[in-house]
Amino acid sequence: ARDPGVVGFLVGRAPSAAGPWAQVATLWAAPSRFLHDLAPQGVPLWYRVRALGLGLSAPPTQGAPSVAGPAQSHPPQDSALPVFELAIDPADIQLLDQMVLVDEEFEVPAVFTHEGRSQAVTVRYRGGGSLLASKKSWKIDFPDDALFEGRLKLNLKATFNDESLSIEPLAHELFEFVGHEVTHQRRVHLEVNGVYKGVFNDIEQVDERYLAARDRDPGGSLYKAGENAIFEVLPTLEDYQATYEKKTNEATGYDDLIALIELLNDPDATILQLADVFDVEAYLSYVSVVGWDADSDQLSRNFYLLHDLSLGRWEWVTWDNDRAMNFPEAPMDGGTSTCEVCGGLNHLKNFVLSDPGMRWRYSEKLKALMASAASPPAMDAAIDAQHVELLADAHADTAKWGWEPDSLFDPAPGALSDFVPAPNAYILSDLGSYQPPHPPTAIWI
């Protein structure tokens, strides 16, 4: 309500539209929003509100009751998604909220339950800017002797900025299609202290277990990119440490990463030198997806680099792909020297795509992607499947983008489908001048 004469609301509930009515809440503070967390499951109920007018010497006056509206709480068993439950002392939740901008690593004890199995864990909020969102993401840590599905940590991502709740899963399907390794993920139904908190993405942690599960050297060096990770030569070791956080094998220092970045900035270095130490083919598969879905974050942050010491090879590990499918006319050469509308260089992408053979190969991968998994019929089917899977849970998610109304979520599949033809047409129109006319060699190994 915007009327300055309204100071609050009374919320009434009844078993039918005819009553009898009982007051269940009085709201005095903005926003004027009441979530009936304890509504009995499976029982149809009716709700109405009355405005409270500003009173001077008398109590606030009550307005006429609104039209009564029906609602029903559904049990978790109606969900098509896995149900995760957390039990946390309310005082500890208050501590998490108080510490959110003081210590991002602050955690509290909890009990995690899935399919009837419960165990003690520690939990905290996770994320960067998303820490200020009303729907916060969660990190759940399991004891070393009581892993969950072989995992030590769970990342439950809120995807609060995605109206469809589907962009990251769709991006992962494209990565899998082109053969680029991705973290496992699934959508889940999360409850905290018996209260439904919404749809979350359960995303696999990139750590030693991730490496071992993919036959990579678990003793390798894993770096997580922070802000402005564009592979430029930095003045001090401290600058590298601030930009690329070393997650494993910390004792060996940063010499390997610095050597890779210096190679990328050496004007005399060749693509063959890079291919000796870096999986260029897998990287081209990766950039073909982000070149199509226009994930702007991937040019300067939100990725991991793995130095597999047993193979002597670097690999790119994609991470956090929820900023995609927003800019249908994003340049396919973003972050390179040929991009006329880009703000700066990503020195790795520029080094790779400055080579005509690699640029030809990248263009071929883009064409193959648009002719198959990123074609309008294939994407329409994938978008619809994602939407149907989470429909019931998303409608009940009062913390999603748009809150209770489904006016943003319901039409989101149509908006995503409308996006698909635009980058296909835009990229195809540019490939004629961007792709070299001939492949780099008659034989490609």
mmCIF file of C-alpha atoms in Angstrom, residues 140-444:
data_model
loop_
_atom_site.group_PDB
_atom_site.id
_atom_site.type_symbol
_atom_site.label_atom_id
_atom_site.label_comp_id
_atom_site.label_asym_id
_atom_site.label_seq_id
_atom_site.Cartn_x
_atom_site.Cartn_y
_atom_site.Cartn_z
ATOM 1 C CA ILE A 140 26.797 -27.182 3.489
ATOM 2 C CA ASP A 141 29.915 -28.928 4.849
ATOM 3 C CA PHE A 142 29.814 -32.618 5.793
ATOM 4 C CA PRO A 143 32.181 -34.414 8.185
ATOM 5 C CA ASP A 144 35.099 -36.280 6.586
ATOM 6 C CA ASP A 145 33.716 -39.559 7.892
ATOM 7 C CA ALA A 146 30.102 -38.955 6.785
ATOM 8 C CA LEU A 147 30.148 -37.712 3.188
ATOM 9 C CA PHE A 148 26.913 -37.135 1.276
ATOM 10 C CA GLU A 149 26.897 -39.042 -2.027
ATOM 11 C CA GLY A 150 30.698 -39.045 -1.806
ATOM 12 C CA ARG A 151 30.767 -35.259 -1.475
ATOM 13 C CA LEU A 152 32.256 -33.136 1.285
ATOM 14 C CA LYS A 153 30.401 -29.921 0.380
ATOM 15 C CA LEU A 154 27.109 -28.895 -1.191
ATOM 16 C CA ASN A 155 26.636 -25.607 -3.020
ATOM 17 C CA LEU A 156 22.946 -24.694 -3.034
ATOM 18 C CA LYS A 157 22.677 -21.749 -5.394
ATOM 19 C CA ALA A 158 19.636 -19.501 -5.219
ATOM 20 C CA THR A 159 19.780 -18.204 -8.854
ATOM 21 C CA PHE A 160 17.783 -15.222 -7.602
ATOM 22 C CA ASN A 161 18.572 -13.203 -10.753
ATOM 23 C CA ASP A 162 17.149 -15.765 -13.209
ATOM 24 C CA GLU A 163 13.415 -15.443 -13.884
ATOM 25 C CA SER A 164 13.310 -18.900 -15.487
ATOM 26 C CA LEU A 165 15.453 -20.681 -12.833
ATOM 27 C CA SER A 166 16.808 -22.622 -15.840
ATOM 28 C CA ILE A 167 19.644 -20.688 -17.481
ATOM 29 C CA GLU A 168 22.546 -22.441 -15.754
ATOM 30 C CA PRO A 169 21.168 -25.974 -16.330
ATOM 31 C CA LEU A 170 20.609 -25.093 -20.000
ATOM 32 C CA ALA A 171 24.191 -23.830 -20.306
ATOM 33 C CA HIS A 172 25.472 -27.042 -18.729
ATOM 34 C CA GLU A 173 23.543 -29.116 -21.258
ATOM 35 C CA LEU A 174 25.307 -27.218 -24.054
ATOM 36 C CA PHE A 175 28.715 -27.774 -22.433
ATOM 37 C CA GLU A 176 27.979 -31.480 -22.172
ATOM 38 C CA PHE A 177 26.936 -31.553 -25.832
ATOM 39 C CA VAL A 178 30.243 -30.089 -27.027
ATOM 40 C CA GLY A 179 32.160 -32.451 -24.740
ATOM 41 C CA HIS A 180 33.424 -29.861 -22.279
ATOM 42 C CA GLU A 181 33.702 -31.162 -18.711
ATOM 43 C CA VAL A 182 31.256 -29.530 -16.281
ATOM 44 C CA THR A 183 30.302 -29.857 -12.652
ATOM 45 C CA HIS A 184 27.311 -32.059 -11.894
ATOM 46 C CA GLN A 185 24.205 -30.154 -10.880
ATOM 47 C CA ARG A 186 20.511 -30.624 -10.195
ATOM 48 C CA ARG A 187 17.634 -28.519 -8.890
ATOM 49 C CA VAL A 188 16.442 -29.251 -5.362
ATOM 50 C CA HIS A 189 13.588 -28.309 -3.021
ATOM 51 C CA LEU A 190 15.053 -26.795 0.176
ATOM 52 C CA GLU A 191 13.338 -26.543 3.553
ATOM 53 C CA VAL A 192 14.819 -24.843 6.620
ATOM 54 C CA ASN A 193 13.181 -25.672 9.943
ATOM 55 C CA GLY A 194 10.176 -27.078 8.099
ATOM 56 C CA VAL A 195 9.672 -23.932 5.994
ATOM 57 C CA TYR A 196 10.045 -24.164 2.212
ATOM 58 C CA LYS A 197 12.783 -21.787 1.001
ATOM 59 C CA GLY A 198 12.473 -22.348 -2.744
ATOM 60 C CA VAL A 199 14.221 -23.909 -5.740
ATOM 61 C CA PHE A 200 18.026 -24.126 -5.529
ATOM 62 C CA ASN A 201 20.723 -25.469 -7.841
ATOM 63 C CA ASP A 202 22.817 -28.153 -6.138
ATOM 64 C CA ILE A 203 26.215 -27.661 -7.818
ATOM 65 C CA GLU A 204 29.189 -29.975 -7.375
ATOM 66 C CA GLN A 205 32.172 -28.504 -5.541
ATOM 67 C CA VAL A 206 35.360 -28.172 -7.604
ATOM 68 C CA ASP A 207 37.991 -29.732 -5.370
ATOM 69 C CA GLU A 208 40.207 -32.816 -5.060
ATOM 70 C CA ARG A 209 37.157 -35.101 -5.247
ATOM 71 C CA TYR A 210 36.035 -33.418 -8.462
ATOM 72 C CA LEU A 211 39.484 -34.085 -9.936
ATOM 73 C CA ALA A 212 39.695 -37.688 -8.769
ATOM 74 C CA ALA A 213 36.226 -38.471 -10.169
ATOM 75 C CA ARG A 214 37.461 -37.382 -13.608
ATOM 76 C CA ASP A 215 40.794 -39.200 -13.530
ATOM 77 C CA ARG A 216 42.680 -35.963 -13.006
ATOM 78 C CA ASP A 217 45.630 -35.619 -10.661
ATOM 79 C CA PRO A 218 44.070 -34.885 -7.236
ATOM 80 C CA GLY A 219 47.441 -33.426 -6.266
ATOM 81 C CA GLY A 220 47.284 -30.896 -9.096
ATOM 82 C CA SER A 221 47.135 -27.143 -8.688
ATOM 83 C CA LEU A 222 43.621 -25.697 -8.853
ATOM 84 C CA TYR A 223 43.110 -21.933 -9.125
ATOM 85 C CA LYS A 224 39.792 -20.090 -8.793
ATOM 86 C CA ALA A 225 39.478 -16.840 -10.723
ATOM 87 C CA GLY A 226 38.339 -13.763 -8.853
ATOM 88 C CA GLU A 227 37.588 -10.355 -10.331
ATOM 89 C CA ASN A 228 39.366 -9.140 -13.481
ATOM 90 C CA ALA A 229 41.096 -12.479 -14.156
ATOM 91 C CA ILE A 230 42.056 -11.624 -17.738
ATOM 92 C CA PHE A 231 45.504 -13.278 -17.830
ATOM 93 C CA GLU A 232 47.505 -10.080 -17.892
ATOM 94 C CA VAL A 233 50.974 -9.922 -16.349
ATOM 95 C CA LEU A 234 50.628 -8.511 -12.839
ATOM 96 C CA PRO A 235 53.269 -6.526 -10.943
ATOM 97 C CA THR A 236 53.492 -8.563 -7.727
ATOM 98 C CA LEU A 237 52.883 -12.028 -6.347
ATOM 99 C CA GLU A 238 50.273 -10.517 -4.060
ATOM 100 C CA ASP A 239 48.344 -9.304 -7.109
ATOM 101 C CA TYR A 240 48.286 -12.834 -8.551
ATOM 102 C CA GLN A 241 47.147 -14.218 -5.206
ATOM 103 C CA ALA A 242 44.331 -11.666 -5.012
ATOM 104 C CA THR A 243 43.133 -12.418 -8.557
ATOM 105 C CA TYR A 244 43.616 -16.212 -8.692
ATOM 106 C CA GLU A 245 42.932 -18.007 -5.431
ATOM 107 C CA LYS A 246 44.896 -21.226 -5.146
ATOM 108 C CA LYS A 247 42.545 -23.920 -3.839
ATOM 109 C CA THR A 248 44.815 -26.998 -3.829
ATOM 110 C CA ASN A 249 48.525 -27.742 -3.623
ATOM 111 C CA GLU A 250 49.078 -24.337 -2.020
ATOM 112 C CA ALA A 251 52.610 -25.101 -0.834
ATOM 113 C CA THR A 252 54.041 -25.115 -4.387
ATOM 114 C CA GLY A 253 53.404 -21.411 -4.975
ATOM 115 C CA TYR A 254 52.329 -19.545 -8.105
ATOM 116 C CA ASP A 255 55.288 -20.068 -10.430
ATOM 117 C CA ASP A 256 53.338 -22.346 -12.803
ATOM 118 C CA LEU A 257 50.466 -19.887 -13.228
ATOM 119 C CA ILE A 258 52.820 -16.943 -13.688
ATOM 120 C CA ALA A 259 54.724 -18.889 -16.375
ATOM 121 C CA LEU A 260 51.468 -19.606 -18.240
ATOM 122 C CA ILE A 261 50.397 -15.957 -18.131
ATOM 123 C CA GLU A 262 53.836 -14.762 -19.260
ATOM 124 C CA LEU A 263 53.618 -17.162 -22.213
ATOM 125 C CA LEU A 264 50.229 -15.690 -23.181
ATOM 126 C CA ASN A 265 51.720 -12.198 -23.125
ATOM 127 C CA ASP A 266 54.907 -13.070 -25.052
ATOM 128 C CA PRO A 267 54.613 -11.555 -28.566
ATOM 129 C CA ASP A 268 56.939 -14.250 -29.945
ATOM 130 C CA ALA A 269 55.069 -17.221 -28.458
ATOM 131 C CA THR A 270 53.181 -19.548 -30.813
ATOM 132 C CA ILE A 271 49.952 -21.506 -30.490
ATOM 133 C CA LEU A 272 51.987 -24.727 -30.581
ATOM 134 C CA GLN A 273 53.843 -23.667 -27.457
ATOM 135 C CA LEU A 274 50.537 -23.107 -25.712
ATOM 136 C CA ALA A 275 49.110 -26.395 -27.019
ATOM 137 C CA ASP A 276 52.043 -28.207 -25.420
ATOM 138 C CA VAL A 277 50.899 -27.108 -21.964
ATOM 139 C CA PHE A 278 47.188 -26.202 -22.319
ATOM 140 C CA ASP A 279 44.160 -28.163 -23.582
ATOM 141 C CA VAL A 280 43.330 -25.779 -26.421
ATOM 142 C CA GLU A 281 40.750 -28.077 -28.033
ATOM 143 C CA ALA A 282 38.657 -28.285 -24.847
ATOM 144 C CA TYR A 283 38.973 -24.532 -24.404
ATOM 145 C CA LEU A 284 37.654 -23.959 -27.927
ATOM 146 C CA SER A 285 34.646 -26.126 -27.094
ATOM 147 C CA TYR A 286 34.087 -24.011 -24.004
ATOM 148 C CA VAL A 287 34.295 -20.666 -25.817
ATOM 149 C CA SER A 288 31.944 -21.935 -28.530
ATOM 150 C CA VAL A 289 29.205 -22.230 -25.889
ATOM 151 C CA VAL A 290 29.883 -18.874 -24.206
ATOM 152 C CA GLY A 291 30.334 -17.309 -27.643
ATOM 153 C CA TRP A 292 26.781 -18.380 -28.404
ATOM 154 C CA ASP A 293 25.009 -17.833 -25.058
ATOM 155 C CA ALA A 294 26.885 -14.568 -24.340
ATOM 156 C CA ASP A 295 27.824 -15.258 -20.723
ATOM 157 C CA SER A 296 29.624 -11.987 -20.045
ATOM 158 C CA ASP A 297 31.021 -13.104 -16.677
ATOM 159 C CA GLN A 298 33.204 -15.723 -18.329
ATOM 160 C CA LEU A 299 35.584 -13.173 -19.835
ATOM 161 C CA SER A 300 36.992 -12.026 -16.521
ATOM 162 C CA ARG A 301 35.849 -14.220 -13.604
ATOM 163 C CA ASN A 302 33.888 -17.296 -12.497
ATOM 164 C CA PHE A 303 36.109 -20.124 -13.685
ATOM 165 C CA TYR A 304 38.780 -22.486 -12.415
ATOM 166 C CA LEU A 305 42.146 -23.371 -13.918
ATOM 167 C CA LEU A 306 43.589 -26.799 -13.281
ATOM 168 C CA HIS A 307 47.264 -27.600 -13.704
ATOM 169 C CA ASP A 308 47.334 -31.398 -13.873
ATOM 170 C CA LEU A 309 50.900 -32.049 -12.766
ATOM 171 C CA SER A 310 50.854 -35.711 -13.795
ATOM 172 C CA LEU A 311 50.064 -34.718 -17.399
ATOM 173 C CA GLY A 312 51.897 -31.402 -17.414
ATOM 174 C CA ARG A 313 48.749 -29.813 -18.841
ATOM 175 C CA TRP A 314 46.417 -26.937 -17.981
ATOM 176 C CA GLU A 315 42.652 -27.254 -18.287
ATOM 177 C CA TRP A 316 39.766 -24.812 -18.073
ATOM 178 C CA VAL A 317 36.963 -25.652 -15.622
ATOM 179 C CA THR A 318 33.752 -23.690 -16.126
ATOM 180 C CA TRP A 319 31.835 -22.395 -13.102
ATOM 181 C CA ASP A 320 28.820 -20.184 -12.348
ATOM 182 C CA ASN A 321 27.033 -19.946 -15.700
ATOM 183 C CA ASP A 322 23.893 -18.028 -14.764
ATOM 184 C CA ARG A 323 24.644 -14.801 -16.659
ATOM 185 C CA ALA A 324 23.861 -16.226 -20.087
ATOM 186 C CA MET A 325 21.149 -15.816 -22.749
ATOM 187 C CA ASN A 326 20.616 -12.091 -22.168
ATOM 188 C CA PHE A 327 22.467 -10.407 -25.054
ATOM 189 C CA PRO A 328 21.525 -11.877 -28.454
ATOM 190 C CA GLU A 329 23.925 -9.622 -30.350
ATOM 191 C CA ALA A 330 26.991 -10.130 -28.159
ATOM 192 C CA PRO A 331 30.119 -10.316 -30.337
ATOM 193 C CA MET A 332 31.512 -13.825 -30.767
ATOM 194 C CA ASP A 333 35.037 -12.399 -30.514
ATOM 195 C CA GLY A 334 34.445 -10.601 -27.217
ATOM 196 C CA GLY A 335 37.647 -10.082 -25.255
ATOM 197 C CA THR A 336 39.912 -10.268 -28.323
ATOM 198 C CA SER A 337 41.717 -7.662 -30.381
ATOM 199 C CA THR A 338 39.314 -8.084 -33.323
ATOM 200 C CA CYS A 339 36.309 -7.022 -31.234
ATOM 201 C CA GLU A 340 35.452 -3.429 -32.072
ATOM 202 C CA VAL A 341 32.892 -2.911 -29.301
ATOM 203 C CA CYS A 342 34.636 -4.668 -26.394
ATOM 204 C CA GLY A 343 36.143 -2.930 -23.420
ATOM 205 C CA GLY A 344 39.372 -4.885 -23.073
ATOM 206 C CA LEU A 345 41.379 -8.019 -23.743
ATOM 207 C CA ASN A 346 41.183 -11.438 -22.216
ATOM 208 C CA HIS A 347 44.765 -12.423 -22.996
ATOM 209 C CA LEU A 348 44.080 -16.163 -23.106
ATOM 210 C CA LYS A 349 41.138 -15.897 -25.498
ATOM 211 C CA ASN A 350 42.955 -13.319 -27.589
ATOM 212 C CA PHE A 351 46.090 -15.500 -27.811
ATOM 213 C CA VAL A 352 44.099 -18.550 -28.945
ATOM 214 C CA LEU A 353 41.813 -16.792 -31.445
ATOM 215 C CA SER A 354 44.621 -14.674 -32.903
ATOM 216 C CA ASP A 355 45.798 -17.879 -34.578
ATOM 217 C CA PRO A 356 43.905 -18.377 -37.893
ATOM 218 C CA GLY A 357 43.722 -22.136 -37.419
ATOM 219 C CA MET A 358 42.185 -21.825 -33.988
ATOM 220 C CA ARG A 359 39.778 -19.147 -35.218
ATOM 221 C CA TRP A 360 38.681 -21.488 -38.039
ATOM 222 C CA ARG A 361 38.200 -24.321 -35.560
ATOM 223 C CA TYR A 362 36.211 -22.083 -33.175
ATOM 224 C CA SER A 363 33.959 -21.006 -36.030
ATOM 225 C CA GLU A 364 33.324 -24.606 -37.037
ATOM 226 C CA LYS A 365 32.383 -25.476 -33.470
ATOM 227 C CA LEU A 366 29.960 -22.544 -33.371
ATOM 228 C CA LYS A 367 28.300 -23.660 -36.623
ATOM 229 C CA ALA A 368 27.999 -27.242 -35.392
ATOM 230 C CA LEU A 369 26.472 -26.063 -32.111
ATOM 231 C CA MET A 370 23.905 -23.833 -33.822
ATOM 232 C CA ALA A 371 22.954 -26.632 -36.219
ATOM 233 C CA SER A 372 22.247 -29.046 -33.375
ATOM 234 C CA ALA A 373 21.918 -28.415 -29.632
ATOM 235 C CA ALA A 374 21.525 -24.621 -30.012
ATOM 236 C CA SER A 375 19.040 -24.829 -32.880
ATOM 237 C CA PRO A 376 15.559 -23.462 -32.141
ATOM 238 C CA PRO A 377 13.816 -26.891 -32.062
ATOM 239 C CA ALA A 378 16.443 -28.429 -29.756
ATOM 240 C CA MET A 379 16.538 -25.444 -27.429
ATOM 241 C CA ASP A 380 12.721 -25.212 -27.300
ATOM 242 C CA ALA A 381 12.565 -28.847 -26.175
ATOM 243 C CA ALA A 382 15.303 -28.328 -23.566
ATOM 244 C CA ILE A 383 13.686 -25.145 -22.231
ATOM 245 C CA ASP A 384 10.263 -26.780 -21.927
ATOM 246 C CA ALA A 385 11.716 -29.829 -20.154
ATOM 247 C CA GLN A 386 13.497 -27.637 -17.592
ATOM 248 C CA HIS A 387 10.329 -25.599 -16.984
ATOM 249 C CA VAL A 388 8.075 -28.607 -16.490
ATOM 250 C CA GLU A 389 10.488 -30.248 -14.057
ATOM 251 C CA LEU A 390 10.375 -27.375 -11.563
ATOM 252 C CA LEU A 391 6.899 -25.971 -12.245
ATOM 253 C CA ALA A 392 5.242 -26.899 -8.934
ATOM 254 C CA ASP A 393 8.262 -25.940 -6.831
ATOM 255 C CA ALA A 394 8.779 -22.632 -8.627
ATOM 256 C CA HIS A 395 5.137 -21.620 -8.202
ATOM 257 C CA ALA A 396 5.507 -22.220 -4.455
ATOM 258 C CA ASP A 397 8.854 -20.367 -4.298
ATOM 259 C CA THR A 398 8.037 -17.024 -2.651
ATOM 260 C CA ALA A 399 11.664 -15.870 -2.796
ATOM 261 C CA LYS A 400 12.164 -16.226 -6.553
ATOM 262 C CA TRP A 401 12.420 -13.232 -8.872
ATOM 263 C CA GLY A 402 8.930 -11.736 -8.667
ATOM 264 C CA TRP A 403 8.134 -13.299 -5.274
ATOM 265 C CA GLU A 404 4.607 -14.758 -4.985
ATOM 266 C CA PRO A 405 3.335 -13.750 -8.462
ATOM 267 C CA ASP A 406 4.281 -16.120 -11.276
ATOM 268 C CA SER A 407 4.005 -13.385 -13.908
ATOM 269 C CA LEU A 408 7.780 -13.476 -14.504
ATOM 270 C CA PHE A 409 8.378 -17.220 -14.202
ATOM 271 C CA ASP A 410 5.488 -18.480 -16.353
ATOM 272 C CA PRO A 411 6.414 -16.562 -19.537
ATOM 273 C CA ALA A 412 10.181 -17.096 -19.046
ATOM 274 C CA PRO A 413 10.351 -20.153 -21.378
ATOM 275 C CA GLY A 414 8.903 -18.041 -24.186
ATOM 276 C CA ALA A 415 11.498 -15.325 -23.597
ATOM 277 C CA LEU A 416 14.316 -17.887 -23.688
ATOM 278 C CA SER A 417 12.929 -19.461 -26.864
ATOM 279 C CA ASP A 418 12.701 -16.022 -28.450
ATOM 280 C CA PHE A 419 16.385 -15.480 -27.658
ATOM 281 C CA VAL A 420 17.606 -18.513 -29.618
ATOM 282 C CA PRO A 421 17.155 -17.432 -33.260
ATOM 283 C CA ALA A 422 18.756 -14.035 -32.656
ATOM 284 C CA PRO A 423 22.349 -15.117 -31.795
ATOM 285 C CA ASN A 424 22.168 -17.797 -34.488
ATOM 286 C CA ALA A 425 21.355 -15.216 -37.141
ATOM 287 C CA TYR A 426 23.792 -12.651 -35.751
ATOM 288 C CA ILE A 427 26.710 -15.077 -35.550
ATOM 289 C CA LEU A 428 26.084 -16.568 -38.995
ATOM 290 C CA SER A 429 26.036 -13.084 -40.518
ATOM 291 C CA ASP A 430 29.458 -12.351 -38.990
ATOM 292 C CA LEU A 431 31.160 -15.680 -39.651
ATOM 293 C CA GLY A 432 31.750 -14.856 -43.300
ATOM 294 C CA SER A 433 34.226 -12.130 -42.394
ATOM 295 C CA TYR A 434 35.467 -13.676 -39.141
ATOM 296 C CA GLN A 435 36.275 -17.273 -40.112
ATOM 297 C CA PRO A 436 39.412 -17.888 -42.188
ATOM 298 C CA PRO A 437 38.500 -19.433 -45.573
ATOM 299 C CA HIS A 438 40.495 -22.625 -45.093
ATOM 300 C CA PRO A 439 41.224 -25.034 -42.219
ATOM 301 C CA PRO A 440 44.721 -24.924 -40.730
ATOM 302 C CA THR A 441 45.695 -28.302 -42.157
ATOM 303 C CA ALA A 442 44.234 -31.165 -44.125
ATOM 304 C CA ILE A 443 44.747 -33.479 -41.128
ATOM 305 C CA TRP A 444 43.422 -32.605 -37.668
#
